[in-house]
mmCIF file of C-alpha atoms in Angstrom:
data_model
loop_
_atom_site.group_PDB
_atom_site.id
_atom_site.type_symbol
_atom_site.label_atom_id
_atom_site.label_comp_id
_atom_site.label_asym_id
_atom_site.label_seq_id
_atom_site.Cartn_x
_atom_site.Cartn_y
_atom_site.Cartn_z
ATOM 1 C CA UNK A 122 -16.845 -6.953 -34.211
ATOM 2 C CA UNK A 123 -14.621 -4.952 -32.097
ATOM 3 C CA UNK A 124 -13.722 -6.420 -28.762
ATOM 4 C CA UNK A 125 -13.171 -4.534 -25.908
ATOM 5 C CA UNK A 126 -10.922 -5.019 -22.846
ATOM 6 C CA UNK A 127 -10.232 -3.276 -20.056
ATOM 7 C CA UNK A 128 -6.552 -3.075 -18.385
ATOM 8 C CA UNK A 129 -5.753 -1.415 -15.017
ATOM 9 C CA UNK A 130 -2.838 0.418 -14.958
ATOM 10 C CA UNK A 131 -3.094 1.662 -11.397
ATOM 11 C CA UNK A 132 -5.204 0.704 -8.828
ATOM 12 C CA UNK A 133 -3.831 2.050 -5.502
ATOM 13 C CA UNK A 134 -4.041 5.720 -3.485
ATOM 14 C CA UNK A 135 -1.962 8.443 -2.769
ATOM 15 C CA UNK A 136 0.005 5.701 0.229
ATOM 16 C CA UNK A 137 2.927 4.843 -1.362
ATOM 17 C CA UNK A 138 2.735 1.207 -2.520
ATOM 18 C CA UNK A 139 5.290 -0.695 -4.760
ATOM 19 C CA UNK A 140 2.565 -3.200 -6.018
ATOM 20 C CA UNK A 141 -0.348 -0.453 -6.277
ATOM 21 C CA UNK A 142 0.252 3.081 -8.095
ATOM 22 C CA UNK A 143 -1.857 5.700 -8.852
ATOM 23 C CA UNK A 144 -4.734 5.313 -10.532
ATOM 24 C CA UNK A 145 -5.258 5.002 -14.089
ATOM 25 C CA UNK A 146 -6.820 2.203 -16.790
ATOM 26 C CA UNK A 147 -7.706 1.873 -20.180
ATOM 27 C CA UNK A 148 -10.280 0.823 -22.243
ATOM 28 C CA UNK A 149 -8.653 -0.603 -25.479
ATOM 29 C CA UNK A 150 -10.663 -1.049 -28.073
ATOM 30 C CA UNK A 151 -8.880 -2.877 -31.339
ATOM 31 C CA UNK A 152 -5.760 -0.763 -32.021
ATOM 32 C CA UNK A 153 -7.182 2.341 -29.527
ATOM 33 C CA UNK A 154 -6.840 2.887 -25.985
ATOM 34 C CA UNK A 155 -8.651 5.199 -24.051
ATOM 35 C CA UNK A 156 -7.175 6.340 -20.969
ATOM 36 C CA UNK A 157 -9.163 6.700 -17.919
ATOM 37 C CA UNK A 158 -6.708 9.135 -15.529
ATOM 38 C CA UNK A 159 -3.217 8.843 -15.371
ATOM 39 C CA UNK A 160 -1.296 8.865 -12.211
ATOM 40 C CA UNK A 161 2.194 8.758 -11.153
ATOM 41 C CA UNK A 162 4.143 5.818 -13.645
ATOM 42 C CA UNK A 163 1.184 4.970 -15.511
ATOM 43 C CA UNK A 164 3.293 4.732 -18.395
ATOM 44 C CA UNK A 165 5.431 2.433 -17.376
ATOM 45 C CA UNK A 166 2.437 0.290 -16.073
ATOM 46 C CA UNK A 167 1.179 0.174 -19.868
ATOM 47 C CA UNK A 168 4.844 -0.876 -21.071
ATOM 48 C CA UNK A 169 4.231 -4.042 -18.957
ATOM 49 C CA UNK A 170 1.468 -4.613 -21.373
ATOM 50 C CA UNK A 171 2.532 -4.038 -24.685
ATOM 51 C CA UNK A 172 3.304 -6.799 -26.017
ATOM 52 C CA UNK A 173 -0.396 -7.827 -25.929
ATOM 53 C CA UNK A 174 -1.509 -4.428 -26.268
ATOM 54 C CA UNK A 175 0.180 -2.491 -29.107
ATOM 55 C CA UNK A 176 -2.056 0.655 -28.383
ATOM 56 C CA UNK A 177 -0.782 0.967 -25.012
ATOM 57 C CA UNK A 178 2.842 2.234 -26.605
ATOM 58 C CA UNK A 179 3.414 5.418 -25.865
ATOM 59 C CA UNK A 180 3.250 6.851 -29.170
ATOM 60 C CA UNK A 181 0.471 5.547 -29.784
ATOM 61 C CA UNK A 182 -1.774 6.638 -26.725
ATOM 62 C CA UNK A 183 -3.906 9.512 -28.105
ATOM 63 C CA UNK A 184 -7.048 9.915 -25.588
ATOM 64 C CA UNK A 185 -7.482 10.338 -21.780
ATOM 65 C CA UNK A 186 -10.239 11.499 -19.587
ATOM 66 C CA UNK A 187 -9.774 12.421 -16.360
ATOM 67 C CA UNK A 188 -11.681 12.170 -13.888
ATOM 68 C CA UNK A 189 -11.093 14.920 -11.272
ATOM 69 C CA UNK A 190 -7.359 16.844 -10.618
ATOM 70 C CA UNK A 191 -6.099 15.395 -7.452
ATOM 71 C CA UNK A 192 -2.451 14.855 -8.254
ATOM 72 C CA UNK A 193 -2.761 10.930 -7.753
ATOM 73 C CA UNK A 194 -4.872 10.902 -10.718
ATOM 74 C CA UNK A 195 -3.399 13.509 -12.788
ATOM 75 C CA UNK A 196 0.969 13.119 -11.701
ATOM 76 C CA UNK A 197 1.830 11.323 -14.463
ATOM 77 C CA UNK A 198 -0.082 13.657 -17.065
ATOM 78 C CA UNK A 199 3.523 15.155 -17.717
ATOM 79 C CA UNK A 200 4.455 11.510 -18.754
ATOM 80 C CA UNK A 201 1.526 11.435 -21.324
ATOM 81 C CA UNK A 202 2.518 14.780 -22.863
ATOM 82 C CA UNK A 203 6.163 14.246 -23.132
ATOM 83 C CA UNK A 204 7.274 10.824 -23.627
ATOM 84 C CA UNK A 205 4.459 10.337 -26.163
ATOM 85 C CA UNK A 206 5.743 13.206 -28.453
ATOM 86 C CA UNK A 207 9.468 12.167 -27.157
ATOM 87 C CA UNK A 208 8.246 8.474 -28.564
ATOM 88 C CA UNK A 209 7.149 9.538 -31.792
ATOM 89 C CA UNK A 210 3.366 10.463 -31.475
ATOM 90 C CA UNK A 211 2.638 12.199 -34.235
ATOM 91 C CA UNK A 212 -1.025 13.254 -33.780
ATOM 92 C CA UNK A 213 -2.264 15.409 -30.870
ATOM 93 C CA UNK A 214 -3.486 14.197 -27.539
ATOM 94 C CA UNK A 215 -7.219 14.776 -27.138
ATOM 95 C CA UNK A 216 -7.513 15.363 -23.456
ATOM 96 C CA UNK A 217 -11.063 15.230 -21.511
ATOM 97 C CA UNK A 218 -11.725 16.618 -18.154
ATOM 98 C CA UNK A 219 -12.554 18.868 -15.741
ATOM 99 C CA UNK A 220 -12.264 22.404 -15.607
ATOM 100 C CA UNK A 221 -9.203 23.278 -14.651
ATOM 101 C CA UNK A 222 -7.527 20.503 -16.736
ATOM 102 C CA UNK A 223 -6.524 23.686 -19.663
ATOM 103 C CA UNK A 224 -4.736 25.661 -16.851
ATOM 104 C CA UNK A 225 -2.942 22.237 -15.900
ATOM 105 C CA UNK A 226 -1.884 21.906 -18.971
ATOM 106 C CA UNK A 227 -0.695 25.030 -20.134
ATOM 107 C CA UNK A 228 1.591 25.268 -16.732
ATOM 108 C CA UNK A 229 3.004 21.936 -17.924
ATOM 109 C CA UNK A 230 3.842 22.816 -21.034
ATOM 110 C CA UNK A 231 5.714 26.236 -19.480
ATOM 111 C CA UNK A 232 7.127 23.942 -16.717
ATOM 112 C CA UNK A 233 8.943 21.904 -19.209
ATOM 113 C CA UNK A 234 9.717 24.378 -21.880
ATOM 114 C CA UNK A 235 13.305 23.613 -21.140
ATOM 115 C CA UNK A 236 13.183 20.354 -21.524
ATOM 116 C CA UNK A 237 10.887 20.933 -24.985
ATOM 117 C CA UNK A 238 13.521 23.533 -26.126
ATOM 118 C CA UNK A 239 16.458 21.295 -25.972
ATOM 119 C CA UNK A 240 14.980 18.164 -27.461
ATOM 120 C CA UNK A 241 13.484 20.715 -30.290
ATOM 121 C CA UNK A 242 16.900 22.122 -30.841
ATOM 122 C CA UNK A 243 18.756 19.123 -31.035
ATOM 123 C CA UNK A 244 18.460 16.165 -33.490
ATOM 124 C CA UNK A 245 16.167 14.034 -31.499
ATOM 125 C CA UNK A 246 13.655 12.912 -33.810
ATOM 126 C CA UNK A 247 10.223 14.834 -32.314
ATOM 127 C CA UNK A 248 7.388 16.476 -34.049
ATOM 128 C CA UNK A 249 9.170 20.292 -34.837
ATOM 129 C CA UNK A 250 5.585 21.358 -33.988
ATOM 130 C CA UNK A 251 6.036 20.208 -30.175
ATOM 131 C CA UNK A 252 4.179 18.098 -27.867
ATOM 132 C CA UNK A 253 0.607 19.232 -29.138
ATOM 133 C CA UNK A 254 -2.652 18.635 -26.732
ATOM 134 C CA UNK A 255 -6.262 19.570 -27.583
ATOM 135 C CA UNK A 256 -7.853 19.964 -24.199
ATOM 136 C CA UNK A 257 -11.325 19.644 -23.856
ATOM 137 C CA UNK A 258 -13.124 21.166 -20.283
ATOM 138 C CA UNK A 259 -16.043 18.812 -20.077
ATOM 139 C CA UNK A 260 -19.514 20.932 -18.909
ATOM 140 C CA UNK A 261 -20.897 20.938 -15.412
ATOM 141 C CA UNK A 262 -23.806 18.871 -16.769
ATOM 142 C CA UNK A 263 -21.822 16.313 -18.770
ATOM 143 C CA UNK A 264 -23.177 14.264 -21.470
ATOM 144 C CA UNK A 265 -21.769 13.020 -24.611
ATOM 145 C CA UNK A 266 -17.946 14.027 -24.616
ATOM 146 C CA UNK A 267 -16.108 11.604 -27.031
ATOM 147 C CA UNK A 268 -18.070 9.565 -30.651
ATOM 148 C CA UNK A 269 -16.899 7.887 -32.897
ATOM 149 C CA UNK A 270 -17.956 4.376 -35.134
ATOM 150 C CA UNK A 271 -16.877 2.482 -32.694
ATOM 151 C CA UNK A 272 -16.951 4.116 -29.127
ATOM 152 C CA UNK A 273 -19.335 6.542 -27.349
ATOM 153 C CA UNK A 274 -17.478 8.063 -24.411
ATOM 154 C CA UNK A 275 -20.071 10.003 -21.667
ATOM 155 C CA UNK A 276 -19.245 12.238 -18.405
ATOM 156 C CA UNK A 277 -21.820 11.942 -15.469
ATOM 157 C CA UNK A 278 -21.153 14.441 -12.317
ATOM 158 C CA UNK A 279 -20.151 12.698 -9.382
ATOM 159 C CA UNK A 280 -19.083 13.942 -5.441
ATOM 160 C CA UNK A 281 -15.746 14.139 -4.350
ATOM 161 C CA UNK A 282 -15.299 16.812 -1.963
ATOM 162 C CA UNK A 283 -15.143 19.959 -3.307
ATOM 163 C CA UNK A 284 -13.276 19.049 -7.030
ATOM 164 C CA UNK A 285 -15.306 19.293 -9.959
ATOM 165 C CA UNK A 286 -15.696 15.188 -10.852
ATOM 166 C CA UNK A 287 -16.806 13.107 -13.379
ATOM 167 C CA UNK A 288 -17.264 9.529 -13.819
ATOM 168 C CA UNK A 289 -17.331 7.964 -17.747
ATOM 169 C CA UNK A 290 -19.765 5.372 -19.479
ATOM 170 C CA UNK A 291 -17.879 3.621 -22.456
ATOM 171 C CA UNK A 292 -20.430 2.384 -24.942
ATOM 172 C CA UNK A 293 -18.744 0.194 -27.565
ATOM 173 C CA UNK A 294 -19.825 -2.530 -29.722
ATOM 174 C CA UNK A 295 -19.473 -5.257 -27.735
ATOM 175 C CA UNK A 296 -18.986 -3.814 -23.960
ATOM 176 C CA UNK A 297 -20.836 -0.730 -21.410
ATOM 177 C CA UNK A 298 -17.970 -0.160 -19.370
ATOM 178 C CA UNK A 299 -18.566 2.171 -16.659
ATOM 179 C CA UNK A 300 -15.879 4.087 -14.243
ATOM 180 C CA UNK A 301 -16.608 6.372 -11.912
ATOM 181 C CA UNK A 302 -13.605 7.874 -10.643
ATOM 182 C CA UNK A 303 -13.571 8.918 -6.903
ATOM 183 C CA UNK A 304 -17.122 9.085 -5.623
ATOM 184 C CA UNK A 305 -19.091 8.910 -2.693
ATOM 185 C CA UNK A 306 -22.260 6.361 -3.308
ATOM 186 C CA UNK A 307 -24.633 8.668 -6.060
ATOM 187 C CA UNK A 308 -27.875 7.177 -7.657
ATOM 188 C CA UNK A 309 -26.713 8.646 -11.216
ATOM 189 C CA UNK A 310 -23.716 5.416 -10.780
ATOM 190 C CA UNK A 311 -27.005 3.211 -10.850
ATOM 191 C CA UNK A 312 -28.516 4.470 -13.292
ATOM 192 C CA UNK A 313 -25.286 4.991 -15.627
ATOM 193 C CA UNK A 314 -24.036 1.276 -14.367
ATOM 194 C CA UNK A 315 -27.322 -0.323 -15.325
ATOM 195 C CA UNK A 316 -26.585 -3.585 -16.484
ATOM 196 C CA UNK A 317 -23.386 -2.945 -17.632
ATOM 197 C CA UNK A 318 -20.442 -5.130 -18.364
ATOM 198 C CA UNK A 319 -17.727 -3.846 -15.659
ATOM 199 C CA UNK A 320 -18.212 -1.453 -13.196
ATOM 200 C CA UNK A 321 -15.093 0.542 -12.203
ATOM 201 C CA UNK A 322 -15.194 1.695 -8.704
ATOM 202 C CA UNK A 323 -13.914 2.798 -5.495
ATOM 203 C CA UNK A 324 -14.112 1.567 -2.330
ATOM 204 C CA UNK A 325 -12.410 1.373 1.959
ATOM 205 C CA UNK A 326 -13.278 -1.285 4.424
ATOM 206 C CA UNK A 327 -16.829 -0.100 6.292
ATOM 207 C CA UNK A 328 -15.113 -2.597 8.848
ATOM 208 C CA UNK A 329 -11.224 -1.081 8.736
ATOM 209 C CA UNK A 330 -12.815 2.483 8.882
ATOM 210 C CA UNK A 331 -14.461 2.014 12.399
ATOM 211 C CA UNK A 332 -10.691 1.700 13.861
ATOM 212 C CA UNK A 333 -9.554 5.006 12.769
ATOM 213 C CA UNK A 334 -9.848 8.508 13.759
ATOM 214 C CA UNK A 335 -13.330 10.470 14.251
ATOM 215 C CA UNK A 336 -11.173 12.814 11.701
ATOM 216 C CA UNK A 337 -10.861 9.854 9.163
ATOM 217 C CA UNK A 338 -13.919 8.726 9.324
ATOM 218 C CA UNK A 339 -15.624 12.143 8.570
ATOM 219 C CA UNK A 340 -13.202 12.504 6.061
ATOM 220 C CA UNK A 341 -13.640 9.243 3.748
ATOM 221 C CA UNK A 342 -17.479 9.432 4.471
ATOM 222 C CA UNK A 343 -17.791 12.554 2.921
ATOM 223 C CA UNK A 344 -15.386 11.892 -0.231
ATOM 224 C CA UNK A 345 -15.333 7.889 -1.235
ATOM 225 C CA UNK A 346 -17.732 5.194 -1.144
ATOM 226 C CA UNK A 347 -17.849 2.106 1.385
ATOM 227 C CA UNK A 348 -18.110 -1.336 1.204
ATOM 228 C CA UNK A 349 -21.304 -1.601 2.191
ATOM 229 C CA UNK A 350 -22.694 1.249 0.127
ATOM 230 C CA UNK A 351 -20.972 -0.215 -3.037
ATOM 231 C CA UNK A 352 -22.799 -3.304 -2.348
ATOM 232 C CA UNK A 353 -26.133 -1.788 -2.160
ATOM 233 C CA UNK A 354 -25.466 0.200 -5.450
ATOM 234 C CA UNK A 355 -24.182 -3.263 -6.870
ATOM 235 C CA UNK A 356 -27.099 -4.947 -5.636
ATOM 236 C CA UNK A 357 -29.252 -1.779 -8.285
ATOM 237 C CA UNK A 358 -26.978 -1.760 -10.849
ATOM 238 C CA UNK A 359 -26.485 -5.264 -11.116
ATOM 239 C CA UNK A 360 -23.079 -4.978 -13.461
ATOM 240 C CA UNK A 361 -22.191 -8.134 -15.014
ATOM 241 C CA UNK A 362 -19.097 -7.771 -13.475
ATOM 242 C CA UNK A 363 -17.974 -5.052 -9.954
ATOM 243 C CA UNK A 364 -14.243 -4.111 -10.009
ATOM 244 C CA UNK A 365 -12.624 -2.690 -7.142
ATOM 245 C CA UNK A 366 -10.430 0.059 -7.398
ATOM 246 C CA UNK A 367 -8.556 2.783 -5.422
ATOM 247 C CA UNK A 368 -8.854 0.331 -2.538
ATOM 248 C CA UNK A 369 -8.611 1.825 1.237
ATOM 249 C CA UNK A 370 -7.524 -0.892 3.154
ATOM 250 C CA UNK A 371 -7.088 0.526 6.803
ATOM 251 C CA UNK A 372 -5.322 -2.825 7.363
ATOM 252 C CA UNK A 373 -8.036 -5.503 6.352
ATOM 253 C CA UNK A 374 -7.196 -8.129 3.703
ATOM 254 C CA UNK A 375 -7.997 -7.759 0.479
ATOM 255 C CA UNK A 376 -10.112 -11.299 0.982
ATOM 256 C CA UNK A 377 -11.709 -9.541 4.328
ATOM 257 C CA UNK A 378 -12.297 -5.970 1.832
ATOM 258 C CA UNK A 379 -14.150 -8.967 -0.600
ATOM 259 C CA UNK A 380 -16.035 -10.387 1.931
ATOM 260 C CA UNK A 381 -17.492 -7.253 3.075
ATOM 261 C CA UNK A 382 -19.033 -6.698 -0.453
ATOM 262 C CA UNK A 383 -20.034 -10.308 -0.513
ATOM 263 C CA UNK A 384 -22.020 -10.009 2.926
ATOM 264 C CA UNK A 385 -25.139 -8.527 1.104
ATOM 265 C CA UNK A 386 -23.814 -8.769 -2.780
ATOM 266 C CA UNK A 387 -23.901 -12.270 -4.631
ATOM 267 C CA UNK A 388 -22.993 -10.594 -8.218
ATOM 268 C CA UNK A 389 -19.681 -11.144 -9.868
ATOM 269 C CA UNK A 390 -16.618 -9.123 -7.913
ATOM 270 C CA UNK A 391 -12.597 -8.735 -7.864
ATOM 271 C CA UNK A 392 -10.458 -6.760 -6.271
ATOM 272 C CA UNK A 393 -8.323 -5.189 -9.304
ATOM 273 C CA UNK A 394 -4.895 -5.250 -9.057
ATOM 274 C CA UNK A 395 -2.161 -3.221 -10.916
ATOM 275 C CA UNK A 396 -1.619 -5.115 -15.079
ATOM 276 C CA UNK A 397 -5.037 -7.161 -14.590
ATOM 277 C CA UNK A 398 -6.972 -7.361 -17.858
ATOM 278 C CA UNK A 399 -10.672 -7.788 -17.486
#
């Protein structure tokens, strides 16, 4: 049987924080992984962990979905594009996302036609074809995206201001993994979460938010999901295991941010942290 494991490769928000960088994780499944956003360094996150994970190499990382195109979850796409081919990838990257994520691309690929000119030009040993990418703008309504024998990948809508976003369900043979990207609290994460093994999710301190501006507060209401809200959809779900991601802080501890959940939430819970393997 295939086993399944999960490895977060970025776990913090757009504050700048040595131990936490942009978001992005990976499902890896046998020799696969399956990216899940890819901010700013994320490749050098998965070089931390390649040594146990071979398909985290750069040439060998072949799928990502994104989840919506704020720049802390999309700044290192140039990194996936380039370093891959630079690395030796020799099959195209299949790219999942919003719309939007085509546009992104293409500008990439002019914004670093330079750089792809030289390297093509000289005898640097890349793909004569160029960095190749099959994008793939995922429907309002989502559904199936991404199957295969081993892994069913499927996009669910979810709210985050006014970007198109989309949380993923990983269905393989011996995991559900579900992530949902930036959210505010949405039954459809219940019902996709349902028993599941993991639930990726986001989260701020209820209690940290109270000591910040009216401004703030309307802010993070109306685009991510509290602790206290991500308890009660725990509490529904009921996930075999609730990882916290994208953590807002507003200078709590990250035992305080835990014991918020665990006021009203007995299930399983961590607070993910940047190269932990779950």
């Amino acid at each position: 049987m295939a086993k399944t494991s999960i490895v977060l490769l970025g776990t913090g928000t757009p504050n700048i924080d040595p131990e936490r960088f942009c978001s992005a994780a990976a499902v890896v499944v046998d020799e696969r992984a399956f990216l899940i956003d890819v901010g700013p360094g994320f490749l050098w996150r998965a070089a931390a962990k390649t040594q146990e994970f071979e398909a985290l190499e750069a040439a060998n990382l072949r799928y990502a979905f994104i989840t919506h195109l704020h720049s802390d979850h999309t700044a290192g796409y140039p990194e996936l594009i380039l370093n891959g081919w630079i690395m030796g990838r020799e099959q195209p990257l299949e790219v999942y996302g919003p719309h939007g994520l085509q546009a992104m691309t293409d500008h990439l690929l002019v914004a670093y036609e330079i750089d792809i000119q030289a390297r093509l030009n000289s005898s640097e040993q890349v793909d004569k074809h160029g960095p190749q990418v099959h994008v793939h703008e995922i429907e309002t309504s989502g559904g199936v995206v991404y199957q295969d024998e081993q892994v069913t990948v499927e996009a669910f809508r979810v709210h985050h201001g006014t970007l198109e976003a989309f949380g993923y369900k990983f269905t393989t043979p011996d995991r559900v993994i579900v992530h949902t990207g930036d959210t505010t609290p949405l039954e459809i994460t219940i019902e996709q979460a349902k028993g599941c093994d993991a639930l990726i999710h986001n989260v701020y301190s209820a209690v940290g938010l109270t000591e910040q501006s009216a401004k703030r507060q309307r802010l993070f209401t109306q685009l991510l999901t509290s602790t206290d809200e991500l308890a009660a959809i725990a509490i529904q779900a009921e996930p075999k295991l609730l990882i916290l991601v994208h953590q807002e802080y507003f200078g709590v501890s990250d035992d305080d941010l835990l014991a918020e959940i665990r006021r009203t939430y007995d299930g399983r819970v961590v607070s993910g942290r940047d190269l932990d393997v779950y």
